[in-house]
Amino acid sequence: MRPEVLFPLFTPLTSVRGVGPKSAQLFKKIGISCPRDIVFHLPATGIDRRISENPSPQMLPGVVTALVQVTGHTEPRRKGGVHRVHLMIGNIPAQITYFRPIGRSFIAQHCAGGRFLVSGRAELFDGVFTWAHPDYLVAEDKAAAVPTFEPVYGATAGLGQKTLRSVAQNALSATPDLPEWIDPNLLRKRAWPSWQKAVQVAHNPTSLADLAADNIVRERLAYDEVFAHQLTLVLARQKSRSRPGRATCGDGQLRSAALAHLSFTLTGAQDRCVKEITQDMASDRRMMRLLQGDVGAGKTLVAVMSMLAVAETGGQAVLMAPTEILARQHAHSIATMLTPLGVDVGILTSRDKGAARTALMHRLQSGDLKLLVGTHAVFQDTVTFADLRLAIVDEQHRFGVEERMRLAAKGEAVDMLLMTATPIPRSLAMTQYGDMDVSILDEKPPGRRPVQTAVISLDRMEQVIERLRTALAAGQQAYWVCPLVSESELTDLAAAQARFEHLRSVLGEESVVLVHGQMPAPEKDAAMRRFQDGRSGVLVATTVIEVGVDVPNATIMVVERAENFGLSQLHQLRGRVGRGAKASFCVLLYQSPLSASGQRRLGTLRESDDGFHLAEVDLKMRGAGDVLGHAQSGLPRFQIADLERDGDVLALARSDAKTLLVQDPKLESARGRAAIILLWLMQHERSAQVIATG
Ligand code: ADP
Ligand code: MG
């Protein structure tokens, strides 16, 4: 249960003075649905309204606050015209313009003459110093009413700064003081204020310096955010390791049989990784391991060998994939590999329903079925195993920490193997994974030829299509990716659909298939199957193929609007080709003109085939949130902290979280109880509950 002290922060937004049902809807648009969200919606910037003693045209355009002498007023000559208030700033003539009707009383009060304080954005208009619709115009004796500095919030249409400011103040006035979760020594050393003080100050900046990221107030709030996240990570790890692991040590028979049926041998790196994993499983320690390998490095086979090691002991293993397509592909290729050995593999997605699903459940429950491949559907509470010993999560950045916790809860002491093709820069790895063990697949299967990458303007698309035609005629296949880029998914789908129709008309009806996220699953499968079987040569897709599909005969990858992708994503897409022995190509189509940074990014991709290097470059150029792809990244979206900039705060929060949980594993001390409040405050409910239930 949420601690009572936080109740005022989690009541409906309409409980805040100034928020009605209508504006609550607008707040929702910017991600604000309770007073807590307002408190964490910090000003993005601010406006300095200190009075300029000598305003000069050099300051324009810009916000200017000045004492002025009003000298007169010109009414518009026709309806809808401009009102002008004439002024002198010292001896410089100036004016205020209004493009809408202004009331009689306003004119009487402000336009007749006298000394005023005006503040707002000004510019030179026809050579005259001009404020159009200033934010403030008040008589000199009321000048104190104009704040010298005002915060500016991220807003949305219909929600003005005035509303945001007053609502923030109202929310703050109901914000409780919370017990301190930060180590008192650290608090003193950094001179950080209390949490309540920090949010108060953060919303009432008095200068731009107060809004700087290295300001102590912001720093404290960034620390809180990262500290909560690190606590969750450490808890997740503790939870998975708290009960002793179980030694899972197969006799190797299924593994040797599987290898004997393969047409190739394991690469050195695969062999090493399989050893690391099976040794880890054989120990009585619980495994928490990340398998990191560039796209095409052969992670699936490593996963299969690990699963077989479990099956050899009579235990069960599950492989989780982020999409239906990928799950089915894994199930299919694993089945092909294991059928000769007489080992069954089941599949469970949200589509598997009815009698077949019931039968599958029984086989899992009885332990008759040893190996399962599935999607999120496996998380459901109704899915129970007789003896789940290993859970593998493919493309794991698509799953959050909490989902991993849920999976681990399905067995006695489930060993976890997380697989990722996104080589993750160190700073990110630390945030996301805490201190997991890592196996690195740093060698690609032999015989691969590097993929040639070309950066081409969309204007030359027809040439690219000709190229496709030739490749198709030679029996090769191609992907054509139409990204989801605009705000509206529908527009994007329409674009993909149009491209599909065009390619079909040029290359032949049967040759082209379309797959997109909104498609009913059976149609999606049918299209994928046509492509996998080679019946269709071109697969047009929105980014759903980004992860994992494996069609070795595909040699061309075309990505439209490549400038909108992150480098790591493009590298992933490119990794879909170059899997066979034939020369492969990646064509990055951009919409010209390509910005300088776009040129640099796509150029980097053309030059480098090193996923790790690309991820580092990406992080530098785009920032952490984007490196792993937006919402699906599973990476926490920090509101205040910035992973690159706040690296030292991150490291600090990490070691503090560990120390606290070593000293006070159940968070029972005063500081520990405060930390639980922090977890709730930061909406890490699940980890707060883990602590509560042990
Ligand atoms: P990823 O690491 O991207 O998941 P996959 O597991 O899909 O890579 O493997 C990519 C391709 O390489 C597959 O077609 C797979 O059959 C093949 N492959 C995997 N291991 C080897 C190997 N040791 N030798 C040759 N081909 C391999
Ligand atoms: Mg894969």
XYZ file of C-alpha atoms and ligand atoms in Angstrom:
722
model
C 0.000 0.000 0.000
C 1.154 3.482 -0.858
C 2.407 5.345 2.225
C -0.131 7.810 3.561
C 2.252 10.734 3.492
C 2.145 10.545 -0.312
C -1.632 10.588 -0.650
C -1.835 14.328 -1.397
C 0.523 13.808 -4.336
C -1.466 11.006 -5.887
C -5.005 12.363 -5.650
C -6.797 13.250 -8.887
C -5.390 16.297 -10.593
C -8.688 18.131 -10.278
C -8.072 18.368 -6.541
C -5.451 21.007 -7.286
C -6.830 24.520 -7.245
C -7.046 25.854 -10.792
C -7.506 22.495 -12.504
C -10.948 21.576 -13.808
C -12.010 18.503 -15.751
C -11.196 20.268 -19.037
C -7.720 21.417 -18.173
C -7.065 18.023 -16.571
C -7.400 16.594 -20.089
C -4.850 19.075 -21.385
C -2.475 18.241 -18.552
C -2.805 14.606 -19.450
C -1.463 15.443 -22.903
C 1.829 16.473 -21.359
C 1.947 13.408 -19.170
C 0.557 14.984 -16.020
C -2.200 13.104 -14.275
C -1.741 13.773 -10.565
C -0.217 16.464 -8.328
C 2.975 14.424 -8.186
C 3.459 14.812 -11.917
C 3.134 18.577 -11.650
C 5.727 18.685 -8.927
C 8.153 16.827 -11.198
C 7.298 18.892 -14.246
C 10.134 21.331 -13.690
C 10.513 24.593 -15.585
C 12.338 24.075 -18.848
C 13.743 27.556 -18.866
C 12.970 30.996 -17.504
C 12.498 34.626 -18.425
C 14.679 37.292 -16.887
C 12.534 40.359 -16.263
C 15.006 42.540 -14.446
C 14.637 46.153 -15.546
C 17.101 47.268 -18.220
C 18.481 50.687 -17.355
C 19.508 51.475 -20.922
C 17.539 49.380 -23.379
C 19.098 49.554 -26.821
C 18.227 48.099 -30.226
C 21.206 45.755 -29.829
C 19.170 43.751 -27.329
C 16.585 42.914 -29.981
C 14.919 40.663 -30.600
C 14.627 39.547 -27.024
C 12.758 39.939 -23.770
C 13.119 43.500 -22.535
C 11.756 44.993 -19.336
C 11.916 48.770 -19.135
C 10.429 51.844 -17.527
C 8.745 53.913 -20.194
C 6.859 57.144 -20.611
C 3.586 56.695 -22.504
C 3.021 59.633 -24.841
C -0.090 58.729 -26.777
C -2.230 56.188 -28.516
C -3.303 55.548 -32.098
C -6.545 53.683 -32.741
C -6.729 51.450 -35.773
C -8.111 53.148 -38.865
C -10.315 50.203 -39.690
C -11.738 47.238 -37.826
C -9.159 44.531 -37.213
C -6.277 47.002 -37.481
C -3.431 47.656 -35.090
C -3.590 49.603 -31.851
C -0.413 51.467 -31.085
C 0.680 52.865 -27.761
C 3.461 55.403 -28.266
C 6.271 55.577 -25.761
C 9.641 56.976 -24.968
C 12.334 54.882 -23.338
C 14.475 57.714 -22.077
C 14.892 59.560 -25.349
C 14.364 56.586 -27.654
C 10.923 56.435 -29.255
C 9.192 53.078 -28.941
C 5.790 51.500 -29.241
C 3.521 48.737 -28.056
C 1.261 47.096 -30.612
C -1.953 45.137 -30.132
C -3.436 43.176 -32.975
C -6.757 42.653 -31.300
C -9.342 45.021 -29.905
C -8.423 46.433 -26.503
C -11.061 47.667 -24.068
C -11.978 51.252 -23.321
C -10.894 50.995 -19.708
C -7.532 49.590 -20.744
C -7.055 52.551 -23.051
C -8.053 54.981 -20.336
C -5.692 53.410 -17.824
C -2.669 52.723 -19.992
C -2.707 54.868 -23.054
C -3.402 58.365 -21.828
C 0.134 59.012 -20.629
C 2.267 58.464 -17.551
C 5.112 56.214 -16.460
C 4.813 52.431 -16.831
C 6.801 49.276 -16.571
C 6.589 47.142 -19.686
C 7.964 43.630 -20.055
C 7.881 41.163 -22.914
C 9.470 40.153 -26.136
C 10.488 43.147 -28.192
C 11.871 43.610 -31.679
C 12.694 46.291 -34.187
C 9.682 46.898 -36.360
C 10.191 49.350 -39.211
C 13.153 50.608 -37.235
C 11.066 51.228 -34.129
C 11.602 49.519 -30.774
C 8.377 47.483 -30.522
C 6.679 45.275 -27.998
C 3.838 43.318 -29.563
C 1.433 42.119 -26.881
C 3.819 42.535 -23.943
C 3.409 40.135 -21.042
C 3.161 43.024 -18.599
C 2.205 46.674 -18.767
C 1.740 48.208 -15.298
C 1.886 51.657 -13.798
C 5.311 52.467 -12.327
C 4.041 52.397 -8.754
C 2.852 48.792 -9.314
C 6.197 47.685 -10.800
C 6.826 45.353 -7.876
C 4.029 43.115 -9.190
C 6.220 42.072 -12.109
C 8.475 39.197 -11.070
C 12.149 39.708 -11.820
C 12.381 36.133 -13.039
C 9.696 33.777 -14.268
C 9.846 30.050 -14.915
C 8.750 28.712 -18.299
C 7.227 25.257 -18.480
C 6.894 22.730 -21.245
C 3.314 23.371 -22.324
C 0.709 22.256 -24.794
C -1.886 24.121 -26.818
C -4.555 25.492 -24.513
C -2.390 25.417 -21.404
C -0.718 28.759 -20.979
C 2.303 29.604 -18.856
C 0.099 31.536 -16.434
C -2.008 28.465 -15.751
C 1.019 26.223 -15.461
C 2.686 28.580 -13.030
C -0.282 29.001 -10.767
C -1.167 25.316 -10.840
C 2.430 24.424 -9.992
C 2.326 26.806 -7.037
C -0.969 25.365 -5.856
C 0.333 21.822 -6.125
C 3.469 22.806 -4.238
C 1.478 24.286 -1.390
C -0.064 20.846 -0.820
C 3.252 19.028 -1.144
C 4.228 17.246 2.047
C 7.600 17.238 3.687
C 9.055 13.749 3.279
C 11.498 11.882 5.476
C 15.048 11.953 4.100
C 16.306 8.975 2.098
C 19.684 10.439 1.251
C 22.655 9.588 3.414
C 23.080 12.544 5.823
C 26.813 12.779 5.084
C 26.211 13.067 1.390
C 23.475 15.605 1.930
C 25.847 17.732 3.979
C 28.777 17.315 1.644
C 26.784 18.402 -1.387
C 24.793 21.011 0.528
C 21.625 19.555 -0.942
C 18.291 20.842 0.387
C 15.511 18.583 1.628
C 13.226 17.120 -1.029
C 10.387 19.489 -0.228
C 12.700 22.475 -0.288
C 14.249 21.242 -3.520
C 10.963 21.089 -5.424
C 9.913 24.453 -4.003
C 13.121 26.092 -5.170
C 13.088 24.279 -8.504
C 9.719 25.837 -9.311
C 10.713 29.280 -8.099
C 13.959 30.019 -9.886
C 15.353 33.512 -9.470
C 17.838 33.395 -12.332
C 18.896 31.188 -15.210
C 21.651 29.811 -12.986
C 18.937 28.264 -10.821
C 17.781 26.292 -13.823
C 21.198 24.994 -14.819
C 21.602 21.243 -14.608
C 24.493 21.523 -12.175
C 22.489 23.590 -9.758
C 22.397 21.767 -6.419
C 18.639 21.640 -6.359
C 18.384 19.986 -9.737
C 21.273 17.770 -8.822
C 19.481 16.503 -5.767
C 16.321 15.785 -7.714
C 18.319 14.000 -10.406
C 19.970 11.942 -7.695
C 16.578 10.991 -6.242
C 15.396 9.805 -9.593
C 18.440 7.681 -10.301
C 18.695 6.440 -6.736
C 15.144 5.077 -6.913
C 15.960 3.344 -10.152
C 19.151 1.856 -8.778
C 17.339 0.630 -5.693
C 14.939 -1.175 -7.976
C 17.766 -2.721 -9.931
C 19.599 -3.894 -6.855
C 16.367 -5.251 -5.402
C 15.622 -7.094 -8.615
C 19.028 -8.633 -8.491
C 18.779 -9.470 -4.816
C 15.401 -10.989 -5.320
C 16.664 -13.181 -8.079
C 19.678 -14.210 -6.052
C 18.267 -14.224 -2.559
C 17.212 -17.832 -2.574
C 20.142 -20.025 -3.376
C 20.307 -21.078 -6.983
C 20.011 -24.640 -8.101
C 22.755 -26.476 -9.816
C 21.549 -27.392 -13.283
C 24.115 -29.632 -14.822
C 23.147 -31.739 -17.802
C 25.069 -34.693 -19.166
C 25.706 -33.009 -22.514
C 23.959 -35.680 -24.573
C 21.288 -33.514 -26.179
C 23.836 -30.816 -26.867
C 26.225 -33.136 -28.663
C 23.366 -34.642 -30.619
C 22.196 -31.182 -31.686
C 25.686 -30.159 -32.728
C 26.064 -33.374 -34.701
C 22.967 -32.463 -36.731
C 24.153 -28.924 -37.507
C 25.668 -28.212 -40.898
C 28.268 -25.989 -39.234
C 30.261 -25.844 -36.012
C 30.009 -23.312 -33.204
C 32.196 -20.273 -33.556
C 34.871 -19.923 -30.905
C 32.861 -17.154 -29.278
C 29.664 -19.225 -29.258
C 31.517 -22.128 -27.715
C 32.968 -19.881 -25.012
C 29.629 -18.247 -24.254
C 27.837 -21.597 -24.026
C 30.513 -22.744 -21.579
C 30.191 -19.592 -19.479
C 26.448 -19.989 -19.332
C 26.338 -23.707 -18.579
C 29.011 -23.343 -15.917
C 27.038 -20.556 -14.337
C 23.920 -22.725 -14.374
C 25.842 -25.657 -12.939
C 26.931 -23.614 -9.934
C 24.533 -23.299 -7.018
C 24.461 -19.572 -7.524
C 21.584 -18.051 -9.389
C 22.535 -16.885 -12.850
C 21.917 -13.312 -13.906
C 23.763 -12.955 -17.160
C 23.711 -10.734 -20.189
C 24.647 -12.186 -23.560
C 25.742 -9.334 -25.717
C 26.419 -9.970 -29.374
C 26.202 -7.855 -32.452
C 23.400 -8.593 -34.864
C 24.056 -11.808 -36.760
C 26.577 -13.109 -34.241
C 24.460 -16.206 -33.635
C 22.839 -15.652 -30.251
C 19.934 -17.965 -30.997
C 22.166 -20.989 -31.168
C 23.758 -20.092 -27.849
C 20.263 -19.848 -26.397
C 19.305 -23.243 -27.792
C 22.404 -24.929 -26.379
C 21.647 -23.417 -22.968
C 18.061 -24.607 -23.128
C 19.179 -28.089 -24.070
C 21.488 -28.198 -21.061
C 18.371 -27.671 -18.945
C 16.301 -30.230 -20.831
C 19.049 -32.794 -20.207
C 18.321 -32.569 -16.481
C 14.561 -32.851 -16.967
C 14.029 -29.170 -16.130
C 12.248 -26.543 -18.213
C 13.450 -23.502 -20.094
C 11.631 -20.623 -21.753
C 12.773 -18.219 -24.450
C 10.970 -14.878 -24.519
C 10.783 -12.834 -27.701
C 9.430 -9.293 -27.976
C 7.199 -9.868 -30.993
C 4.887 -12.532 -32.286
C 6.811 -12.850 -35.541
C 10.076 -13.304 -33.784
C 8.654 -15.840 -31.348
C 7.258 -17.899 -34.201
C 10.490 -17.705 -36.102
C 12.480 -18.841 -33.076
C 10.031 -21.655 -32.406
C 10.226 -22.750 -36.006
C 14.006 -22.744 -36.298
C 14.470 -24.372 -32.909
C 11.941 -27.057 -33.790
C 13.798 -27.760 -37.032
C 16.962 -28.216 -35.044
C 15.463 -30.357 -32.288
C 12.959 -32.591 -34.054
C 15.672 -35.075 -35.064
C 16.546 -35.367 -31.365
C 12.960 -36.068 -30.379
C 12.800 -32.909 -28.265
C 9.603 -30.854 -28.445
C 9.386 -27.084 -28.294
C 6.079 -25.301 -27.548
C 4.960 -21.828 -28.518
C 2.807 -19.463 -26.504
C 1.658 -16.057 -27.663
C -1.524 -14.109 -27.025
C -2.871 -15.714 -30.167
C -2.657 -19.231 -28.851
C -6.059 -19.788 -27.322
C -8.686 -22.409 -26.671
C -8.048 -26.132 -26.582
C -4.513 -25.905 -27.953
C -3.581 -23.430 -25.250
C -5.157 -25.560 -22.540
C -3.250 -28.582 -23.756
C -0.034 -26.594 -23.760
C -0.686 -25.396 -20.200
C -1.129 -28.973 -19.067
C 2.101 -30.058 -20.674
C 3.957 -27.155 -19.031
C 2.380 -27.841 -15.683
C 3.117 -31.536 -15.789
C 6.649 -30.948 -16.973
C 6.067 -33.060 -20.054
C 7.005 -30.101 -22.260
C 10.540 -28.973 -21.505
C 11.084 -26.073 -23.871
C 8.857 -23.093 -24.569
C 9.151 -20.062 -26.810
C 6.772 -17.181 -26.222
C 5.934 -13.508 -26.100
C 4.617 -11.336 -23.259
C 1.825 -13.902 -22.978
C 4.202 -16.035 -20.894
C 4.060 -13.440 -18.097
C 0.392 -14.209 -17.459
C -0.297 -15.602 -14.034
C -2.127 -18.574 -15.489
C 1.097 -19.824 -17.040
C 2.767 -22.193 -14.601
C 5.695 -24.516 -14.989
C 6.520 -27.803 -13.282
C 10.175 -26.909 -12.955
C 11.253 -23.742 -14.724
C 15.016 -23.438 -14.426
C 16.075 -21.080 -17.175
C 14.433 -17.987 -18.625
C 16.028 -16.404 -21.668
C 14.899 -12.995 -22.810
C 15.762 -12.140 -26.396
C 16.253 -8.525 -27.487
C 15.888 -7.851 -23.857
C 15.852 -4.040 -24.083
C 12.226 -4.399 -25.035
C 11.415 -5.667 -21.574
C 11.565 -3.698 -18.349
C 13.137 -4.672 -15.061
C 9.756 -5.391 -13.558
C 8.825 -7.790 -16.324
C 12.043 -9.668 -15.671
C 11.083 -9.886 -12.014
C 7.761 -11.410 -12.951
C 9.383 -14.016 -15.134
C 11.854 -14.956 -12.426
C 8.948 -15.506 -10.046
C 7.663 -18.378 -12.152
C 10.180 -20.883 -10.895
C 12.134 -21.896 -7.825
C 15.437 -20.273 -8.593
C 15.229 -19.401 -12.221
C 18.511 -18.699 -13.955
C 18.208 -15.638 -16.156
C 19.904 -15.038 -19.472
C 19.240 -11.718 -21.179
C 20.262 -11.375 -24.796
C 20.823 -8.132 -26.603
C 22.076 -7.167 -30.018
C 22.442 -3.556 -29.048
C 25.959 -3.155 -27.837
C 25.388 -0.942 -24.892
C 27.771 1.810 -23.905
C 29.131 1.353 -20.432
C 27.280 4.222 -18.789
C 23.995 2.848 -20.016
C 24.807 -0.732 -19.187
C 25.342 0.344 -15.614
C 21.999 2.086 -15.400
C 20.042 -0.610 -16.966
C 21.617 -3.797 -15.818
C 23.261 -3.089 -12.545
C 26.061 -5.547 -12.019
C 25.143 -8.533 -14.112
C 27.637 -10.972 -15.465
C 28.277 -10.491 -19.126
C 29.117 -12.891 -21.938
C 30.222 -11.312 -25.157
C 29.739 -12.874 -28.563
C 32.442 -10.979 -30.372
C 32.865 -13.088 -33.462
C 30.577 -13.594 -36.404
C 30.055 -16.946 -38.102
C 32.575 -17.442 -40.893
C 31.894 -16.709 -44.541
C 30.061 -13.477 -43.980
C 30.852 -10.705 -46.391
C 30.673 -7.149 -45.095
C 27.519 -5.328 -46.152
C 28.135 -2.446 -48.529
C 26.303 0.652 -47.417
C 25.145 3.426 -49.754
C 23.593 6.739 -48.742
C 21.217 7.902 -51.478
C 18.645 10.656 -51.859
C 15.000 9.625 -52.159
C 14.966 11.482 -55.465
C 16.882 8.577 -56.912
C 14.499 5.930 -55.685
C 13.700 4.652 -59.161
C 17.329 3.675 -59.641
C 17.193 1.755 -56.399
C 14.082 -0.043 -57.603
C 15.865 -1.017 -60.820
C 18.587 -2.456 -58.679
C 15.984 -4.492 -56.814
C 14.571 -5.790 -60.053
C 17.981 -7.123 -61.061
C 18.510 -8.740 -57.692
C 15.067 -10.360 -57.763
C 15.761 -11.712 -61.230
C 18.908 -13.302 -59.809
C 16.815 -15.015 -57.134
C 17.787 -12.730 -54.267
C 15.504 -11.055 -51.762
C 15.172 -7.616 -50.220
C 13.691 -5.746 -47.283
C 12.192 -2.314 -47.736
C 11.638 -0.480 -44.473
C 9.159 2.396 -44.275
C 9.627 3.867 -40.833
C 7.004 5.196 -38.481
C 8.138 8.762 -38.225
C 5.276 11.197 -38.164
C 3.138 11.868 -35.130
C 0.318 9.979 -36.720
C 0.736 6.280 -37.178
C -2.062 6.322 -39.714
C -0.239 8.688 -42.029
C 2.813 6.493 -41.777
C 0.868 3.384 -42.542
C -0.654 5.098 -45.528
C 2.859 5.916 -46.716
C 3.998 2.320 -46.283
C 0.879 1.105 -48.055
C 1.529 3.488 -50.944
C 5.117 2.330 -51.249
C 3.933 -1.265 -51.228
C 1.446 -0.587 -54.040
C 4.082 1.192 -56.052
C 6.646 -1.581 -55.709
C 4.019 -4.139 -56.582
C 3.052 -2.306 -59.720
C 6.678 -2.081 -60.793
C 8.029 -5.433 -59.661
C 4.961 -7.634 -60.003
C 1.991 -8.416 -57.760
C 3.348 -11.656 -56.388
C 6.829 -10.374 -55.698
C 6.058 -7.949 -52.913
C 4.491 -8.461 -49.473
C 3.643 -5.970 -46.750
C 3.934 -6.368 -42.990
C 3.043 -3.745 -40.421
C 2.199 -3.509 -36.751
C -1.532 -2.916 -37.178
C -2.015 -5.984 -39.325
C -4.050 -8.898 -37.984
C -1.567 -11.520 -36.856
C -2.596 -14.304 -39.258
C -2.091 -11.991 -42.239
C 1.235 -10.913 -40.851
C 2.312 -14.528 -40.499
C 1.151 -15.383 -43.976
C 3.138 -12.505 -45.458
C 6.234 -13.372 -43.430
C 5.950 -16.975 -44.504
C 5.725 -16.015 -48.173
C 8.916 -14.052 -47.755
C 10.701 -16.684 -45.711
C 9.808 -19.386 -48.229
C 11.117 -17.197 -51.005
C 7.754 -17.009 -52.761
C 7.952 -13.232 -52.525
C 11.175 -11.382 -53.099
C 10.510 -8.079 -51.362
C 9.238 -7.523 -47.850
C 7.906 -4.022 -47.266
C 7.658 -3.359 -43.574
C 7.368 -0.747 -40.925
C 10.072 -1.243 -38.327
C 8.563 -4.490 -37.052
C 11.340 -6.397 -38.729
C 13.868 -4.430 -36.772
C 14.456 -7.261 -34.416
C 15.572 -10.654 -35.233
C 14.141 -12.074 -38.432
C 16.531 -14.312 -40.230
C 16.295 -14.880 -43.978
C 19.775 -15.690 -45.248
C 18.733 -15.288 -48.876
C 17.958 -11.609 -48.354
C 20.785 -9.463 -49.682
C 19.360 -5.962 -49.912
C 18.090 -3.748 -47.131
C 16.500 -0.472 -48.155
C 15.653 1.961 -45.375
C 13.508 4.947 -46.231
C 13.964 8.172 -44.299
C 17.083 6.712 -42.773
C 17.914 10.118 -41.283
C 15.152 9.550 -38.745
C 16.718 6.445 -37.248
C 19.322 6.050 -34.598
C 22.617 4.561 -35.692
C 22.136 1.469 -33.584
C 18.732 0.862 -35.096
C 20.096 1.233 -38.612
C 22.926 -1.092 -37.760
C 20.368 -3.620 -36.549
C 18.401 -3.318 -39.756
C 21.524 -3.651 -41.822
C 22.356 -6.809 -39.898
C 19.286 -8.470 -41.432
C 21.275 -8.883 -44.644
C 24.744 -10.243 -45.194
C 23.769 -13.497 -43.506
C 24.466 -15.706 -46.465
C 27.581 -15.998 -48.571
C 26.419 -13.547 -51.251
C 27.450 -9.885 -51.394
C 24.887 -7.720 -49.629
C 23.846 -4.104 -49.764
C 22.238 -1.623 -47.459
C 20.675 1.415 -49.098
C 19.938 4.346 -46.814
C 17.432 6.616 -48.513
C 17.193 10.102 -47.113
C 14.902 12.995 -47.767
C 17.014 15.863 -49.013
C 18.245 18.209 -47.898
C 20.089 16.136 -45.349
C 21.195 18.131 -42.312
C 24.861 18.298 -41.402
C 24.342 15.995 -38.438
C 22.316 13.637 -40.616
C 25.208 13.509 -43.069
C 27.617 12.789 -40.289
C 25.461 10.054 -38.817
C 24.754 8.228 -42.044
C 28.390 8.685 -43.053
C 29.498 7.055 -39.803
C 27.307 4.109 -40.583
C 28.773 3.744 -44.044
C 32.273 3.709 -42.590
C 31.759 1.442 -39.612
C 30.391 -2.017 -39.084
C 31.209 -2.061 -35.396
C 27.983 -2.009 -33.409
C 29.773 -0.951 -30.274
C 31.432 2.014 -31.899
C 28.120 3.051 -33.458
C 26.321 2.872 -30.144
C 28.898 5.170 -28.559
C 28.608 7.655 -31.405
C 24.834 7.463 -31.165
C 24.889 8.180 -27.480
C 27.046 11.228 -28.024
C 24.936 12.539 -30.859
C 21.456 11.741 -29.713
C 21.398 11.184 -26.013
C 20.592 8.143 -23.978
C 16.844 7.935 -24.373
C 17.202 7.432 -28.060
C 20.015 4.965 -28.282
C 17.860 2.002 -27.542
C 14.811 3.314 -29.336
C 12.144 5.285 -27.547
C 9.331 3.828 -25.603
C 10.169 0.190 -26.094
C 13.646 0.618 -24.726
C 12.780 -0.546 -21.232
C 15.253 2.111 -20.224
C 13.815 4.357 -17.594
C 12.862 7.670 -19.067
C 14.403 9.986 -16.577
C 12.649 13.311 -16.292
C 15.345 15.234 -14.541
C 18.511 13.179 -14.674
C 20.513 12.995 -17.864
C 22.582 9.855 -18.174
C 25.464 11.463 -19.959
C 25.665 14.677 -18.022
C 24.894 13.248 -14.609
C 27.318 10.355 -14.869
C 28.876 11.013 -11.476
C 25.505 11.299 -9.757
C 24.599 8.018 -11.360
C 27.677 6.236 -10.077
C 27.065 7.709 -6.643
C 23.420 6.666 -6.569
C 24.412 3.210 -7.629
C 26.902 2.619 -4.881
C 24.596 4.263 -2.328
C 21.736 1.971 -3.317
C 23.953 -1.051 -2.902
C 25.324 0.100 0.430
C 21.903 0.892 1.812
C 20.555 -2.513 0.847
C 23.561 -4.258 2.365
C 23.178 -2.401 5.651
C 19.427 -2.591 5.694
C 18.219 -5.319 3.330
C 14.585 -5.008 4.339
C 14.628 -1.229 4.446
C 13.479 -1.137 8.056
C 15.665 1.659 9.414
C 14.398 5.233 9.358
C 16.352 5.887 6.189
C 15.233 2.577 4.734
C 11.598 3.439 5.336
C 12.195 6.796 3.693
C 13.671 4.966 0.703
C 10.461 2.962 0.399
C 8.585 6.242 0.251
C 10.947 7.324 -2.498
C 10.194 4.156 -4.458
C 6.489 4.921 -4.287
C 7.095 8.557 -5.098
C 9.012 7.542 -8.205
C 6.363 5.010 -9.105
C 8.484 1.945 -8.610
C 5.519 0.292 -6.936
C 6.546 -3.188 -7.725
C 9.917 -2.982 -6.056
C 8.317 -1.315 -3.067
C 6.031 -4.320 -2.851
C 8.889 -6.762 -3.256
C 10.396 -5.275 -0.132
C 7.087 -5.545 1.659
C 6.504 -9.183 0.780
C 10.126 -10.315 0.995
P 21.567 -12.982 -33.804
O 22.762 -12.963 -32.906
O 21.415 -11.713 -34.568
O 20.308 -13.383 -33.092
P 21.105 -15.404 -35.210
O 21.101 -16.282 -34.041
O 19.809 -15.064 -35.837
O 21.886 -14.075 -34.904
O 22.089 -16.063 -36.291
C 22.316 -15.462 -37.524
C 22.528 -16.498 -38.599
O 23.782 -17.136 -38.425
C 21.508 -17.608 -38.593
O 21.146 -17.846 -39.938
C 22.230 -18.781 -38.006
O 21.735 -20.011 -38.494
C 23.645 -18.550 -38.464
N 24.665 -19.118 -37.575
C 24.655 -19.089 -36.228
N 25.768 -19.668 -35.742
C 26.498 -20.066 -36.795
C 27.761 -20.712 -36.946
N 28.480 -21.071 -35.899
N 28.200 -20.944 -38.202
C 27.480 -20.582 -39.267
N 26.285 -19.960 -39.196
C 25.799 -19.697 -37.992
Mg 18.441 -12.787 -32.678
